[in-house]
Amino acid sequence: MEYRRLGATGLQVSPVCLGTWRFGKAHDGVVETDREDAHELLDAYAERGGNFIDTANGYGGGDSERWIGEWLEDEDREDYVIASKCFWSTVSRFQENLSKKNVRAEVEGSLDRLGTDYLDILYLHRFDDETPIEHTLRAVDDLVSEGKVHYVGISTCDAWKLTKGLWKADVNNYEAFSVTQPLFHAAYYEDVAEYLDVCADQNLAVCPYSPLAGGFLTGKYERVGDGTYDLDADEGTRGDLDPMFEDWYVSERGWHVLDAVREVADEVDASPAQVALRWLMDQPDFDCVPIVGARTVEQLDENMGAVDVSISDEQFDRIFDARYDDEGELYETNA
């Protein structure tokens, strides 16, 4: 495994991050990844050289962190980069905020569930419009000073809010964002282009979630008839289980990008999933480490295989340009 530097943090991480949001997650009583399967995935990821694990305080009602913590008991903690998040509270009746009180309580809860003394990365899961960002950053800066958090990241927000957070950290001499986690994949770029521009300018690492558009870019879905949004989803897939799947990931733009991804996959003897992940890894303007949420070891193996795939500049551009019609207009997207 050839590790890469994560932006300006100095951390050396595997090119693919293991996302654990499926751990303990249930749809209509069906748990996507139970404790046994979670430990099997963690074992497989580590055996293949993976060292970057992403979780959050609320994933699986806390089970994701607990199961990772159990697994870490038999591992060398220093071998892994562990990232978690806070915004939605697991301990307070005030469910959504980044107040000093909530940030500290959630981080302490994460550390307890993970059985560790520190988080390598703490993401602000969302931007709290009701709490002045400098208050939140002060709370995080205190945690950094105490050694409980090493680096600070932020996930979903507007580009101007990301910039505001960076400015507030600078003028107050607080620990600033060094890692970001936006929704970003081959069919979803213009929608976050300004956010990514900030990341490139400020040397922020980008760790996109849903890098395969919830599984859409794996190529396992097909159009049904002539409809833009009709698809054939097998039982047990996310397209079958998640009622929001079509609203978020299936669009005219998505189908065209998927066609280009499939073409390139045939040319380089790889799977569409591997090509879509390689496309993210090859971003020229910022360090990009996609977060994959595999359900099985077989899926994980396929995703990790993207590390060994190579695509040319022409193939990279072809996937990018598939968003546009012959007149240079963007195809429709939903999200």
XYZ file of C-alpha atoms in Angstrom:
335
model
C 0.000 0.000 0.000
C 1.397 3.370 -1.033
C 0.246 5.927 1.524
C -0.375 9.577 0.760
C -0.103 12.770 2.776
C -3.442 14.151 3.961
C -3.269 17.801 2.994
C -1.247 19.916 5.399
C -1.781 17.587 8.380
C 1.328 15.523 7.740
C -0.712 12.362 8.367
C 0.126 9.446 6.094
C -3.070 7.645 5.108
C -4.143 4.895 2.753
C -5.634 6.207 -0.529
C -9.043 4.786 0.419
C -10.699 5.578 3.758
C -13.076 3.048 5.344
C -16.404 4.647 6.146
C -18.410 3.027 8.928
C -21.767 4.785 8.680
C -23.359 1.421 7.793
C -22.250 -0.096 11.114
C -25.435 -0.571 13.110
C -27.536 1.360 10.575
C -31.024 -0.007 10.049
C -33.688 0.442 7.346
C -37.092 -0.878 8.407
C -35.455 -3.094 10.991
C -32.797 -4.433 8.609
C -29.291 -3.749 9.948
C -26.923 -3.053 7.061
C -23.754 -4.099 8.932
C -23.905 -5.891 12.290
C -21.118 -6.218 14.861
C -19.642 -9.426 13.440
C -19.614 -8.096 9.878
C -18.163 -4.783 11.080
C -15.208 -6.529 12.709
C -14.720 -8.677 9.607
C -14.587 -5.557 7.420
C -12.140 -3.848 9.769
C -9.914 -6.936 9.750
C -9.984 -7.109 5.961
C -9.284 -3.389 5.577
C -6.277 -3.566 7.913
C -4.934 -6.714 6.234
C -4.965 -4.892 2.904
C -2.973 -1.977 4.321
C -5.824 0.386 5.160
C -5.211 2.709 8.113
C -7.807 5.522 7.792
C -11.158 4.874 9.526
C -14.069 7.310 9.469
C -16.970 7.259 11.940
C -19.285 9.649 13.799
C -20.792 9.956 17.249
C -24.274 9.034 16.022
C -23.577 6.291 13.489
C -25.630 3.269 14.467
C -26.699 5.059 17.648
C -23.084 4.923 18.812
C -22.552 1.277 17.796
C -20.133 2.236 15.025
C -17.716 3.820 17.499
C -18.253 1.058 20.064
C -17.504 -1.700 17.561
C -14.426 0.120 16.272
C -13.291 0.548 19.886
C -13.694 -3.158 20.550
C -11.703 -3.954 17.441
C -8.937 -1.491 18.372
C -8.353 -3.333 21.662
C -6.390 -5.958 19.718
C -4.610 -3.436 17.491
C -1.899 -0.817 17.899
C -3.835 2.438 18.091
C -0.875 4.358 16.666
C -1.169 2.409 13.404
C -4.509 4.035 12.576
C -5.925 7.430 11.748
C -9.376 7.684 13.357
C -11.813 10.425 12.395
C -15.136 11.129 14.092
C -17.704 13.923 14.046
C -20.062 15.979 16.162
C -23.174 18.104 15.622
C -26.128 15.845 16.342
C -26.080 15.141 20.050
C -26.132 11.680 21.590
C -26.258 12.926 25.180
C -28.357 16.087 25.232
C -32.019 16.788 24.614
C -30.809 19.735 22.520
C -30.200 17.644 19.443
C -28.436 19.908 16.947
C -25.759 22.379 17.936
C -22.044 23.084 18.144
C -22.033 24.912 21.458
C -18.951 24.542 23.650
C -20.988 22.336 25.980
C -22.187 20.029 23.217
C -18.848 19.773 21.407
C -17.008 18.750 24.559
C -19.699 16.291 25.645
C -19.820 14.639 22.219
C -16.050 14.338 21.910
C -15.783 12.852 25.393
C -18.517 10.373 24.446
C -16.716 9.426 21.236
C -13.439 8.882 23.060
C -15.180 6.649 25.585
C -16.922 4.539 22.940
C -13.740 4.247 20.868
C -11.633 3.441 23.909
C -8.979 5.935 22.861
C -7.394 9.039 24.352
C -7.579 11.110 21.176
C -9.164 11.581 17.773
C -6.811 12.119 14.878
C -9.497 14.211 13.165
C -12.662 15.790 14.532
C -15.103 16.914 11.855
C -17.877 19.408 12.468
C -20.616 17.311 10.881
C -22.602 20.372 9.861
C -22.251 24.150 10.212
C -24.260 25.484 13.174
C -25.867 28.751 12.039
C -27.136 29.508 15.554
C -23.779 29.290 17.352
C -21.017 31.769 16.460
C -18.352 29.713 14.726
C -15.614 31.260 16.865
C -17.274 29.747 19.966
C -17.189 26.311 18.380
C -13.612 26.749 17.214
C -12.557 27.850 20.692
C -14.042 24.664 22.155
C -12.233 22.549 19.568
C -9.005 24.485 20.073
C -9.172 23.671 23.792
C -9.556 19.979 22.932
C -6.535 20.226 20.641
C -4.521 21.850 23.431
C -5.525 19.000 25.748
C -4.376 16.400 23.199
C -7.873 14.958 22.757
C -8.117 16.096 19.127
C -5.219 16.441 16.692
C -6.757 18.005 13.575
C -10.026 19.751 12.773
C -12.258 19.164 9.779
C -15.675 20.161 8.527
C -18.190 18.285 6.421
C -21.217 19.717 4.647
C -21.546 23.497 4.421
C -21.525 26.357 1.925
C -18.216 27.569 0.548
C -18.607 30.947 2.224
C -19.161 29.281 5.597
C -16.019 27.200 5.123
C -14.150 30.434 4.332
C -15.662 32.182 7.332
C -14.534 29.368 9.607
C -10.995 29.567 8.243
C -10.933 33.343 8.739
C -12.285 33.166 12.291
C -9.673 30.569 13.191
C -6.926 32.726 11.709
C -7.822 35.985 13.452
C -8.345 34.233 16.805
C -5.304 31.973 16.504
C -7.454 28.835 16.852
C -6.776 25.468 15.244
C -8.130 25.791 11.698
C -9.805 23.301 9.389
C -7.287 21.128 7.572
C -9.603 18.391 6.241
C -13.033 18.545 4.612
C -15.732 15.945 3.928
C -18.207 17.078 1.272
C -20.626 15.091 -0.855
C -18.565 14.727 -4.018
C -18.422 12.160 -6.806
C -17.919 11.997 -10.550
C -21.507 13.080 -11.264
C -21.571 15.820 -8.628
C -18.926 18.516 -9.110
C -20.346 21.895 -10.159
C -22.673 21.696 -7.166
C -19.664 21.871 -4.811
C -17.171 23.600 -7.123
C -16.809 26.735 -4.965
C -16.275 24.614 -1.847
C -13.582 22.623 -3.657
C -11.976 25.841 -4.887
C -11.525 26.919 -1.268
C -10.005 23.528 -0.455
C -7.527 23.843 -3.329
C -6.568 27.403 -2.415
C -6.096 26.661 1.292
C -4.456 23.227 0.881
C -7.315 21.428 2.623
C -7.579 17.689 2.114
C -10.869 16.440 0.677
C -12.348 13.153 1.914
C -15.620 12.857 -0.011
C -18.512 10.823 1.280
C -20.740 8.890 -1.148
C -17.886 8.763 -3.708
C -19.851 6.159 -5.669
C -23.130 8.091 -5.485
C -24.580 5.661 -2.995
C -23.606 2.739 -5.236
C -25.064 4.239 -8.404
C -21.616 4.599 -10.026
C -20.817 0.934 -9.438
C -22.894 0.220 -12.527
C -25.209 -2.241 -10.802
C -28.311 -0.204 -11.648
C -29.932 0.020 -15.063
C -32.521 2.313 -16.590
C -35.977 0.823 -16.946
C -37.677 1.881 -20.156
C -37.063 5.459 -21.288
C -37.479 7.112 -17.911
C -34.753 9.306 -16.508
C -35.212 8.198 -12.927
C -36.552 4.671 -13.293
C -34.046 2.031 -12.279
C -33.898 -1.657 -11.648
C -32.682 -2.111 -8.044
C -32.025 -5.604 -6.715
C -33.426 -6.555 -3.319
C -31.100 -5.597 -0.481
C -29.226 -2.893 -2.408
C -29.328 0.708 -1.256
C -31.555 1.566 -4.208
C -34.047 -0.930 -2.818
C -33.677 -0.103 0.886
C -33.247 3.678 0.910
C -36.323 5.697 -0.155
C -34.085 8.762 -0.721
C -31.766 6.983 -3.150
C -33.440 8.066 -6.383
C -33.935 11.653 -5.176
C -30.239 12.037 -4.330
C -28.290 9.992 -6.840
C -30.292 9.119 -9.947
C -30.402 11.858 -12.584
C -29.877 12.483 -16.280
C -26.384 13.736 -15.484
C -25.692 10.622 -13.445
C -26.640 8.254 -16.281
C -24.323 10.048 -18.729
C -21.417 10.061 -16.295
C -22.036 6.389 -15.556
C -21.873 5.631 -19.278
C -18.456 7.322 -19.465
C -17.236 5.540 -16.340
C -18.292 2.197 -17.827
C -16.477 2.966 -21.092
C -13.251 3.789 -19.279
C -13.624 0.732 -17.048
C -13.775 -1.491 -20.135
C -10.680 0.194 -21.550
C -8.526 -0.240 -18.444
C -9.903 -3.655 -17.417
C -11.355 -2.405 -14.141
C -14.808 -2.146 -12.604
C -16.873 1.056 -12.816
C -16.520 1.462 -9.046
C -12.736 1.331 -9.289
C -12.668 3.902 -12.081
C -15.022 6.268 -10.236
C -12.808 6.062 -7.140
C -9.611 6.468 -9.180
C -11.103 9.584 -10.762
C -11.440 11.097 -7.288
C -7.938 10.032 -6.197
C -6.501 11.730 -9.302
C -7.938 15.171 -8.567
C -5.188 17.576 -9.623
C -5.865 20.525 -7.309
C -6.153 18.957 -3.848
C -5.416 15.750 -1.958
C -8.505 13.572 -2.305
C -9.090 10.401 -0.249
C -12.553 8.922 -0.899
C -14.498 7.276 1.927
C -15.967 3.909 0.952
C -18.754 2.221 2.889
C -18.541 -1.394 1.744
C -21.161 -3.877 2.971
C -19.068 -6.977 2.290
C -15.403 -7.937 2.131
C -15.877 -8.570 -1.608
C -17.065 -4.989 -2.099
C -14.176 -3.726 0.007
C -11.693 -5.696 -2.112
C -13.154 -4.191 -5.261
C -12.945 -0.668 -3.838
C -9.401 -1.143 -2.558
C -8.478 -2.347 -6.031
C -8.886 1.234 -7.261
C -5.438 1.892 -5.790
C -3.891 -0.191 -8.578
C -5.949 1.287 -11.438
C -4.518 3.932 -13.772
C -6.535 6.237 -16.027
C -5.126 8.676 -18.570
C -5.697 12.422 -18.613
C -7.975 11.919 -21.624
C -10.054 9.346 -19.753
C -10.207 11.589 -16.691
C -11.457 14.488 -18.834
C -13.961 12.280 -20.663
C -15.638 11.391 -17.355
C -15.644 15.044 -16.337
C -17.082 16.196 -19.679
C -19.878 13.604 -19.603
C -21.836 16.016 -17.411
C -22.438 18.243 -20.435
C -24.626 17.801 -23.508
C -23.465 18.536 -27.059
C -24.262 22.224 -26.596
C -22.163 22.525 -23.449
C -25.119 22.622 -21.073
C -25.100 20.646 -17.851
C -27.440 17.706 -17.694
C -29.997 17.789 -14.890
C -29.136 16.593 -11.408
C -31.329 16.244 -8.323
C -29.168 16.663 -5.225
